[in-house]
Each structure stands twice: as C-alpha cells, then as structure tokens.
Amino acid sequence: MRYYLSHTSTFSHKFVLPTIWLSGFTAGTVLMILQGRPQAYQFALATLVGGLLLRNAFCLKRVLAADGGIYISNFLREVFVPYNQIYEVREYMWPRQPIIRVGFRSPNAFGTEIVFMPFGSTWFPPWKAHPIAQFLRQRSMTTPSPIQSVG
C-alpha cells in the first residue's frame, strides 16, 4: 500500500504558481517597456527575483511511502527507491511551507537528492522535526541493507 508523504498542492506549486508568476510578470514587464513607463525596471527586477525564488519549485517531487521504500515522481516519471538508499534527510522552512531534502547513497533517475513539500501543518516549531522527516530517518536506519556481509 502507498501513502502520500508530499503535500497535495505539490502540482500547483511546481507548475501552476511559477507559470502564472513568470508569464504574468514577464508580460507586464514587456508591456511597460513598450509603453516607456519608468516602473518597467522595477517590474523586471520583481520578475527576476520571483523567478530566482521559484527555481526551487521546479525541483519539487511527489513522494509516496511503501513497505520497502519510496516512490518518487516528477508527474511524468516515477521511480522506486528503497529506504536503505536514503542517507540524509534535511528540513528547511520555505515561505510558509516546510521543505524536505532527501539525499541518496547512489544516483537514481532524479539524481542523488530530491526536494519535496511534506503534507500536514505548514508550521512546526524549530526545535521539533517534521513527522515526515522523522519517518524517513527512522525507516532509513531500520531497513536492512540488501547486501549482507558474511563473516
């Protein structure tokens, strides 16, 4: 059975929000430049800064937990990664939404790390780990390695 670890709004944060922001502000900037308005440069700066802030959104993945590992998707492709391949789980606060970065022991179809927005509350105290991060850390430590040493 699979359980969602990523937030239900991952798709909109990955595709809808950046598309609306970048296309809207770019169109507004071009129109202001063509009309010769002095605010065009401020608009261009806002477009650039917004694009830089949204670059993380393009990296977001959808993550589901299963018995033996996690399924990772970019909405076009899905891969399975066993829990024992997870070597690091880090948490960050993105504007009002926690972000979890997962590092892997060996590369998979998405590289050596992924970023996703966990489901649940949008705020956790800084001294307390997000439950999804705790879950991944616990699973990565308790899952046995497929290669057992003989000796």
Short mmCIF file of N, CA and C in Angstrom, two decimals:
data_model
loop_
_atom_site.label_atom_id
_atom_site.label_comp_id
_atom_site.label_asym_id
_atom_site.label_seq_id
_atom_site.Cartn_x
_atom_site.Cartn_y
_atom_site.Cartn_z
N MET A 1 0.84 -1.18 0.00
CA MET A 1 0.00 0.00 0.00
C MET A 1 0.89 1.25 0.00
N ARG A 2 0.47 2.26 -0.72
CA ARG A 2 1.23 3.51 -0.80
C ARG A 2 0.55 4.61 0.00
N TYR A 3 1.39 5.45 0.64
CA TYR A 3 0.89 6.58 1.40
C TYR A 3 1.59 7.85 0.93
N TYR A 4 0.82 8.90 0.71
CA TYR A 4 1.42 10.17 0.28
C TYR A 4 2.22 10.79 1.41
N LEU A 5 3.45 11.17 1.10
CA LEU A 5 4.27 11.93 2.02
C LEU A 5 4.31 13.39 1.60
N SER A 6 4.10 13.64 0.32
CA SER A 6 4.17 15.02 -0.17
C SER A 6 2.80 15.69 -0.09
N HIS A 7 2.82 16.99 -0.05
CA HIS A 7 1.63 17.82 0.08
C HIS A 7 0.75 17.69 -1.16
N THR A 8 -0.55 17.82 -0.97
CA THR A 8 -1.48 17.71 -2.10
C THR A 8 -1.33 18.87 -3.09
N SER A 9 -0.74 19.97 -2.66
CA SER A 9 -0.58 21.11 -3.56
C SER A 9 0.77 21.12 -4.30
N THR A 10 1.47 19.98 -4.29
CA THR A 10 2.77 19.92 -4.96
C THR A 10 2.65 20.26 -6.43
N PHE A 11 1.65 19.74 -7.12
CA PHE A 11 1.49 20.01 -8.54
C PHE A 11 1.33 21.51 -8.80
N SER A 12 0.47 22.16 -8.03
CA SER A 12 0.26 23.59 -8.26
C SER A 12 1.50 24.41 -7.90
N HIS A 13 2.24 24.00 -6.86
CA HIS A 13 3.47 24.72 -6.51
C HIS A 13 4.58 24.49 -7.54
N LYS A 14 4.56 23.35 -8.19
CA LYS A 14 5.61 23.03 -9.17
C LYS A 14 5.32 23.63 -10.54
N PHE A 15 4.04 23.62 -10.97
CA PHE A 15 3.71 24.04 -12.32
C PHE A 15 2.86 25.30 -12.41
N VAL A 16 1.78 25.37 -11.65
CA VAL A 16 0.80 26.46 -11.81
C VAL A 16 1.34 27.80 -11.30
N LEU A 17 1.80 27.84 -10.05
CA LEU A 17 2.30 29.09 -9.48
C LEU A 17 3.47 29.68 -10.27
N PRO A 18 4.51 28.91 -10.59
CA PRO A 18 5.61 29.50 -11.37
C PRO A 18 5.17 29.97 -12.76
N THR A 19 4.28 29.23 -13.40
CA THR A 19 3.82 29.62 -14.74
C THR A 19 3.05 30.93 -14.69
N ILE A 20 2.16 31.06 -13.73
CA ILE A 20 1.39 32.30 -13.60
C ILE A 20 2.30 33.47 -13.26
N TRP A 21 3.20 33.26 -12.30
CA TRP A 21 4.10 34.34 -11.89
C TRP A 21 4.98 34.78 -13.05
N LEU A 22 5.68 33.84 -13.64
CA LEU A 22 6.65 34.20 -14.68
C LEU A 22 5.98 34.75 -15.93
N SER A 23 4.89 34.14 -16.37
CA SER A 23 4.23 34.65 -17.58
C SER A 23 3.56 35.99 -17.31
N GLY A 24 2.92 36.15 -16.16
CA GLY A 24 2.26 37.41 -15.84
C GLY A 24 3.22 38.56 -15.68
N PHE A 25 4.27 38.33 -14.90
CA PHE A 25 5.24 39.41 -14.69
C PHE A 25 6.08 39.69 -15.93
N THR A 26 6.38 38.67 -16.71
CA THR A 26 7.13 38.89 -17.95
C THR A 26 6.29 39.69 -18.93
N ALA A 27 5.03 39.33 -19.09
CA ALA A 27 4.14 40.08 -19.99
C ALA A 27 3.98 41.51 -19.50
N GLY A 28 3.80 41.69 -18.20
CA GLY A 28 3.67 43.03 -17.65
C GLY A 28 4.91 43.86 -17.88
N THR A 29 6.07 43.25 -17.71
CA THR A 29 7.34 43.95 -17.92
C THR A 29 7.50 44.37 -19.38
N VAL A 30 7.21 43.47 -20.29
CA VAL A 30 7.33 43.78 -21.72
C VAL A 30 6.39 44.91 -22.11
N LEU A 31 5.14 44.84 -21.63
CA LEU A 31 4.18 45.91 -21.95
C LEU A 31 4.64 47.26 -21.39
N MET A 32 5.16 47.25 -20.17
CA MET A 32 5.63 48.51 -19.57
C MET A 32 6.84 49.07 -20.33
N ILE A 33 7.73 48.20 -20.78
CA ILE A 33 8.89 48.66 -21.55
C ILE A 33 8.42 49.25 -22.88
N LEU A 34 7.48 48.57 -23.54
CA LEU A 34 6.98 49.06 -24.83
C LEU A 34 6.24 50.40 -24.68
N GLN A 35 5.61 50.61 -23.53
CA GLN A 35 4.91 51.86 -23.29
C GLN A 35 5.83 52.94 -22.73
N GLY A 36 7.06 52.58 -22.43
CA GLY A 36 8.03 53.55 -21.93
C GLY A 36 7.81 53.98 -20.50
N ARG A 37 7.19 53.16 -19.69
CA ARG A 37 6.93 53.50 -18.29
C ARG A 37 8.19 53.31 -17.45
N PRO A 38 8.46 54.24 -16.54
CA PRO A 38 9.66 54.12 -15.71
C PRO A 38 9.60 52.96 -14.71
N GLN A 39 8.39 52.49 -14.38
CA GLN A 39 8.26 51.37 -13.44
C GLN A 39 8.65 50.03 -14.07
N ALA A 40 8.92 50.01 -15.36
CA ALA A 40 9.23 48.76 -16.06
C ALA A 40 10.45 48.08 -15.45
N TYR A 41 11.43 48.85 -15.03
CA TYR A 41 12.65 48.25 -14.48
C TYR A 41 12.40 47.64 -13.10
N GLN A 42 11.51 48.26 -12.33
CA GLN A 42 11.14 47.67 -11.05
C GLN A 42 10.37 46.36 -11.28
N PHE A 43 9.52 46.36 -12.28
CA PHE A 43 8.76 45.16 -12.63
C PHE A 43 9.71 44.07 -13.11
N ALA A 44 10.70 44.45 -13.90
CA ALA A 44 11.68 43.48 -14.40
C ALA A 44 12.47 42.87 -13.23
N LEU A 45 12.82 43.70 -12.26
CA LEU A 45 13.53 43.22 -11.08
C LEU A 45 12.65 42.25 -10.28
N ALA A 46 11.37 42.59 -10.12
CA ALA A 46 10.44 41.71 -9.41
C ALA A 46 10.29 40.37 -10.15
N THR A 47 10.27 40.41 -11.47
CA THR A 47 10.18 39.19 -12.26
C THR A 47 11.42 38.33 -12.04
N LEU A 48 12.57 38.95 -12.06
CA LEU A 48 13.83 38.23 -11.87
C LEU A 48 13.93 37.63 -10.47
N VAL A 49 13.63 38.43 -9.46
CA VAL A 49 13.69 37.95 -8.08
C VAL A 49 12.68 36.82 -7.86
N GLY A 50 11.47 37.00 -8.37
CA GLY A 50 10.45 35.95 -8.25
C GLY A 50 10.88 34.67 -8.95
N GLY A 51 11.49 34.80 -10.11
CA GLY A 51 11.98 33.63 -10.83
C GLY A 51 13.07 32.90 -10.06
N LEU A 52 13.96 33.67 -9.43
CA LEU A 52 15.01 33.05 -8.62
C LEU A 52 14.44 32.33 -7.41
N LEU A 53 13.44 32.93 -6.78
CA LEU A 53 12.80 32.30 -5.62
C LEU A 53 12.02 31.05 -6.03
N LEU A 54 11.44 31.08 -7.23
CA LEU A 54 10.63 29.95 -7.69
C LEU A 54 11.45 28.83 -8.30
N ARG A 55 12.74 29.02 -8.48
CA ARG A 55 13.55 27.97 -9.09
C ARG A 55 13.49 26.67 -8.29
N ASN A 56 13.34 26.79 -6.96
CA ASN A 56 13.18 25.59 -6.14
C ASN A 56 11.88 24.86 -6.43
N ALA A 57 10.86 25.60 -6.84
CA ALA A 57 9.57 24.98 -7.11
C ALA A 57 9.64 24.01 -8.27
N PHE A 58 10.48 24.29 -9.25
CA PHE A 58 10.60 23.41 -10.40
C PHE A 58 11.21 22.05 -10.03
N CYS A 59 11.92 22.00 -8.93
CA CYS A 59 12.58 20.77 -8.48
C CYS A 59 11.67 19.88 -7.64
N LEU A 60 10.52 20.36 -7.21
CA LEU A 60 9.67 19.61 -6.30
C LEU A 60 9.25 18.27 -6.90
N LYS A 61 9.21 17.26 -6.05
CA LYS A 61 8.78 15.92 -6.44
C LYS A 61 7.59 15.50 -5.59
N ARG A 62 6.83 14.56 -6.14
CA ARG A 62 5.76 13.92 -5.37
C ARG A 62 6.34 12.64 -4.80
N VAL A 63 6.14 12.41 -3.50
CA VAL A 63 6.74 11.26 -2.83
C VAL A 63 5.65 10.45 -2.13
N LEU A 64 5.71 9.14 -2.33
CA LEU A 64 4.79 8.21 -1.68
C LEU A 64 5.60 7.17 -0.94
N ALA A 65 5.13 6.77 0.23
CA ALA A 65 5.81 5.74 1.02
C ALA A 65 5.16 4.39 0.75
N ALA A 66 5.98 3.37 0.72
CA ALA A 66 5.51 1.99 0.58
C ALA A 66 6.27 1.15 1.60
N ASP A 67 6.00 -0.14 1.63
CA ASP A 67 6.65 -1.00 2.62
C ASP A 67 8.16 -1.01 2.49
N GLY A 68 8.69 -1.12 1.29
CA GLY A 68 10.13 -1.28 1.13
C GLY A 68 10.89 -0.03 0.75
N GLY A 69 10.19 1.08 0.49
CA GLY A 69 10.88 2.29 0.07
C GLY A 69 9.90 3.39 -0.32
N ILE A 70 10.40 4.34 -1.08
CA ILE A 70 9.57 5.46 -1.50
C ILE A 70 9.47 5.48 -3.02
N TYR A 71 8.31 5.93 -3.50
CA TYR A 71 8.10 6.17 -4.91
C TYR A 71 8.24 7.67 -5.13
N ILE A 72 9.07 8.05 -6.07
CA ILE A 72 9.34 9.45 -6.36
C ILE A 72 8.85 9.73 -7.77
N SER A 73 8.13 10.85 -7.93
CA SER A 73 7.57 11.20 -9.23
C SER A 73 7.77 12.68 -9.51
N ASN A 74 8.01 12.97 -10.79
CA ASN A 74 8.03 14.37 -11.24
C ASN A 74 6.78 14.65 -12.07
N PHE A 75 5.77 13.80 -11.95
CA PHE A 75 4.48 13.85 -12.62
C PHE A 75 4.56 13.35 -14.06
N LEU A 76 5.74 13.00 -14.53
CA LEU A 76 5.90 12.39 -15.85
C LEU A 76 6.51 11.00 -15.72
N ARG A 77 7.31 10.81 -14.69
CA ARG A 77 8.06 9.59 -14.49
C ARG A 77 8.05 9.25 -13.01
N GLU A 78 8.06 7.96 -12.70
CA GLU A 78 8.07 7.53 -11.31
C GLU A 78 9.15 6.46 -11.11
N VAL A 79 9.90 6.57 -10.01
CA VAL A 79 10.91 5.57 -9.68
C VAL A 79 10.72 5.13 -8.23
N PHE A 80 11.18 3.92 -7.96
CA PHE A 80 11.15 3.36 -6.61
C PHE A 80 12.56 3.38 -6.05
N VAL A 81 12.70 3.87 -4.81
CA VAL A 81 14.00 3.90 -4.13
C VAL A 81 13.83 3.24 -2.76
N PRO A 82 14.59 2.17 -2.49
CA PRO A 82 14.49 1.52 -1.18
C PRO A 82 14.93 2.46 -0.05
N TYR A 83 14.36 2.25 1.12
CA TYR A 83 14.69 3.09 2.28
C TYR A 83 16.19 3.05 2.60
N ASN A 84 16.84 1.90 2.37
CA ASN A 84 18.26 1.80 2.74
C ASN A 84 19.15 2.64 1.82
N GLN A 85 18.61 3.21 0.76
CA GLN A 85 19.36 4.11 -0.12
C GLN A 85 19.36 5.55 0.41
N ILE A 86 18.51 5.83 1.40
CA ILE A 86 18.45 7.18 1.98
C ILE A 86 19.58 7.32 2.99
N TYR A 87 20.43 8.33 2.80
CA TYR A 87 21.49 8.54 3.77
C TYR A 87 21.33 9.84 4.54
N GLU A 88 20.47 10.76 4.06
CA GLU A 88 20.32 12.04 4.75
C GLU A 88 18.92 12.61 4.49
N VAL A 89 18.34 13.17 5.54
CA VAL A 89 17.05 13.86 5.45
C VAL A 89 17.21 15.21 6.13
N ARG A 90 17.05 16.29 5.36
CA ARG A 90 17.18 17.65 5.90
C ARG A 90 15.86 18.39 5.73
N GLU A 91 15.60 19.30 6.66
CA GLU A 91 14.36 20.10 6.61
C GLU A 91 14.71 21.58 6.49
N TYR A 92 13.88 22.28 5.74
CA TYR A 92 14.03 23.73 5.58
C TYR A 92 12.65 24.36 5.64
N MET A 93 12.60 25.60 6.07
CA MET A 93 11.35 26.35 6.00
C MET A 93 11.40 27.22 4.76
N TRP A 94 10.51 26.94 3.85
CA TRP A 94 10.34 27.73 2.64
C TRP A 94 9.23 28.69 2.98
N PRO A 95 9.02 29.76 2.25
CA PRO A 95 7.98 30.70 2.66
C PRO A 95 6.67 30.00 3.06
N ARG A 96 6.50 29.85 4.37
CA ARG A 96 5.29 29.30 4.99
C ARG A 96 5.08 27.81 4.78
N GLN A 97 5.98 27.11 4.11
CA GLN A 97 5.79 25.68 3.87
C GLN A 97 7.11 24.95 4.10
N PRO A 98 7.13 23.92 4.94
CA PRO A 98 8.38 23.17 5.12
C PRO A 98 8.78 22.45 3.83
N ILE A 99 10.06 22.30 3.65
CA ILE A 99 10.62 21.57 2.51
C ILE A 99 11.54 20.50 3.10
N ILE A 100 11.48 19.31 2.53
CA ILE A 100 12.36 18.22 2.96
C ILE A 100 13.25 17.84 1.78
N ARG A 101 14.54 17.77 2.06
CA ARG A 101 15.53 17.36 1.06
C ARG A 101 16.05 15.99 1.49
N VAL A 102 15.99 15.03 0.56
CA VAL A 102 16.41 13.66 0.84
C VAL A 102 17.62 13.33 -0.03
N GLY A 103 18.72 12.92 0.61
CA GLY A 103 19.92 12.53 -0.11
C GLY A 103 20.02 11.01 -0.20
N PHE A 104 20.52 10.51 -1.34
CA PHE A 104 20.60 9.07 -1.57
C PHE A 104 22.05 8.61 -1.66
N ARG A 105 22.28 7.36 -1.31
CA ARG A 105 23.62 6.77 -1.36
C ARG A 105 24.13 6.64 -2.79
N SER A 106 23.26 6.33 -3.71
CA SER A 106 23.65 6.20 -5.11
C SER A 106 22.61 6.92 -5.97
N PRO A 107 23.00 7.39 -7.15
CA PRO A 107 22.08 8.14 -8.00
C PRO A 107 20.91 7.27 -8.49
N ASN A 108 19.78 7.91 -8.65
CA ASN A 108 18.62 7.26 -9.28
C ASN A 108 18.23 8.13 -10.47
N ALA A 109 17.06 7.92 -11.03
CA ALA A 109 16.64 8.67 -12.21
C ALA A 109 16.54 10.17 -11.95
N PHE A 110 16.41 10.59 -10.69
CA PHE A 110 16.31 12.01 -10.34
C PHE A 110 17.59 12.56 -9.71
N GLY A 111 18.66 11.79 -9.73
CA GLY A 111 19.92 12.27 -9.19
C GLY A 111 20.21 11.72 -7.80
N THR A 112 21.04 12.43 -7.07
CA THR A 112 21.45 11.97 -5.75
C THR A 112 20.64 12.59 -4.62
N GLU A 113 19.72 13.51 -4.95
CA GLU A 113 18.84 14.07 -3.92
C GLU A 113 17.57 14.61 -4.57
N ILE A 114 16.52 14.66 -3.76
CA ILE A 114 15.23 15.21 -4.20
C ILE A 114 14.75 16.21 -3.16
N VAL A 115 13.78 17.02 -3.57
CA VAL A 115 13.16 18.00 -2.69
C VAL A 115 11.65 17.82 -2.81
N PHE A 116 10.96 17.82 -1.67
CA PHE A 116 9.50 17.76 -1.70
C PHE A 116 8.90 18.53 -0.54
N MET A 117 7.64 18.90 -0.71
CA MET A 117 6.86 19.57 0.34
C MET A 117 6.07 18.50 1.08
N PRO A 118 6.32 18.30 2.38
CA PRO A 118 5.58 17.28 3.11
C PRO A 118 4.14 17.72 3.41
N PHE A 119 3.26 16.74 3.52
CA PHE A 119 1.88 17.07 3.87
C PHE A 119 1.82 17.46 5.33
N GLY A 120 0.69 17.98 5.73
CA GLY A 120 0.48 18.33 7.14
C GLY A 120 0.53 19.82 7.36
N SER A 121 0.73 20.17 8.60
CA SER A 121 0.74 21.57 9.01
C SER A 121 1.84 22.34 8.29
N THR A 122 1.60 23.62 8.07
CA THR A 122 2.59 24.45 7.40
C THR A 122 3.60 25.05 8.37
N TRP A 123 3.44 24.77 9.66
CA TRP A 123 4.39 25.32 10.61
C TRP A 123 4.68 24.32 11.72
N PHE A 124 5.96 24.12 11.97
CA PHE A 124 6.40 23.30 13.09
C PHE A 124 7.42 24.10 13.87
N PRO A 125 7.45 23.94 15.19
CA PRO A 125 8.46 24.65 15.97
C PRO A 125 9.86 24.24 15.50
N PRO A 126 10.81 25.16 15.49
CA PRO A 126 12.15 24.84 15.01
C PRO A 126 12.87 23.76 15.81
N TRP A 127 12.47 23.55 17.04
CA TRP A 127 13.13 22.54 17.87
C TRP A 127 12.52 21.16 17.66
N LYS A 128 11.50 21.06 16.81
CA LYS A 128 10.82 19.79 16.61
C LYS A 128 10.90 19.40 15.13
N ALA A 129 11.28 18.17 14.86
CA ALA A 129 11.39 17.69 13.48
C ALA A 129 10.00 17.45 12.89
N HIS A 130 9.87 17.66 11.59
CA HIS A 130 8.61 17.37 10.91
C HIS A 130 8.36 15.86 10.97
N PRO A 131 7.12 15.43 11.20
CA PRO A 131 6.83 13.99 11.31
C PRO A 131 7.26 13.18 10.07
N ILE A 132 7.18 13.77 8.90
CA ILE A 132 7.59 13.05 7.69
C ILE A 132 9.11 12.88 7.68
N ALA A 133 9.85 13.89 8.09
CA ALA A 133 11.30 13.77 8.17
C ALA A 133 11.68 12.70 9.20
N GLN A 134 11.00 12.69 10.33
CA GLN A 134 11.26 11.66 11.35
C GLN A 134 10.98 10.27 10.79
N PHE A 135 9.88 10.13 10.07
CA PHE A 135 9.50 8.85 9.47
C PHE A 135 10.59 8.36 8.51
N LEU A 136 11.06 9.24 7.63
CA LEU A 136 12.09 8.85 6.66
C LEU A 136 13.41 8.50 7.35
N ARG A 137 13.79 9.27 8.36
CA ARG A 137 15.02 8.97 9.09
C ARG A 137 14.92 7.61 9.77
N GLN A 138 13.79 7.36 10.41
CA GLN A 138 13.59 6.10 11.12
C GLN A 138 13.62 4.93 10.15
N ARG A 139 12.93 5.04 9.02
CA ARG A 139 12.91 3.96 8.04
C ARG A 139 14.28 3.72 7.41
N SER A 140 15.02 4.79 7.17
CA SER A 140 16.33 4.62 6.54
C SER A 140 17.33 3.94 7.48
N MET A 141 17.12 4.08 8.79
CA MET A 141 18.03 3.47 9.75
C MET A 141 17.65 2.03 10.09
N THR A 142 16.37 1.70 9.98
CA THR A 142 15.93 0.35 10.40
C THR A 142 15.79 -0.62 9.24
N THR A 143 15.87 -0.15 7.99
CA THR A 143 15.75 -1.04 6.86
C THR A 143 17.08 -1.72 6.61
N PRO A 144 17.12 -3.05 6.57
CA PRO A 144 18.38 -3.74 6.37
C PRO A 144 18.89 -3.55 4.95
N SER A 145 20.19 -3.59 4.81
CA SER A 145 20.84 -3.46 3.51
C SER A 145 20.62 -4.75 2.73
N PRO A 146 20.43 -4.65 1.40
CA PRO A 146 20.23 -5.86 0.61
C PRO A 146 21.51 -6.70 0.52
N ILE A 147 22.66 -6.10 0.80
CA ILE A 147 23.93 -6.82 0.75
C ILE A 147 24.36 -7.07 2.18
N GLN A 148 24.37 -8.31 2.58
CA GLN A 148 24.75 -8.68 3.94
C GLN A 148 26.19 -9.20 3.93
N SER A 149 26.98 -8.75 4.87
CA SER A 149 28.35 -9.24 4.95
C SER A 149 28.35 -10.64 5.57
N VAL A 150 29.23 -11.47 5.08
CA VAL A 150 29.36 -12.83 5.59
C VAL A 150 30.68 -12.90 6.34
N GLY A 151 30.64 -13.38 7.52
CA GLY A 151 31.92 -13.40 8.21
C GLY A 151 31.85 -13.94 9.51
#
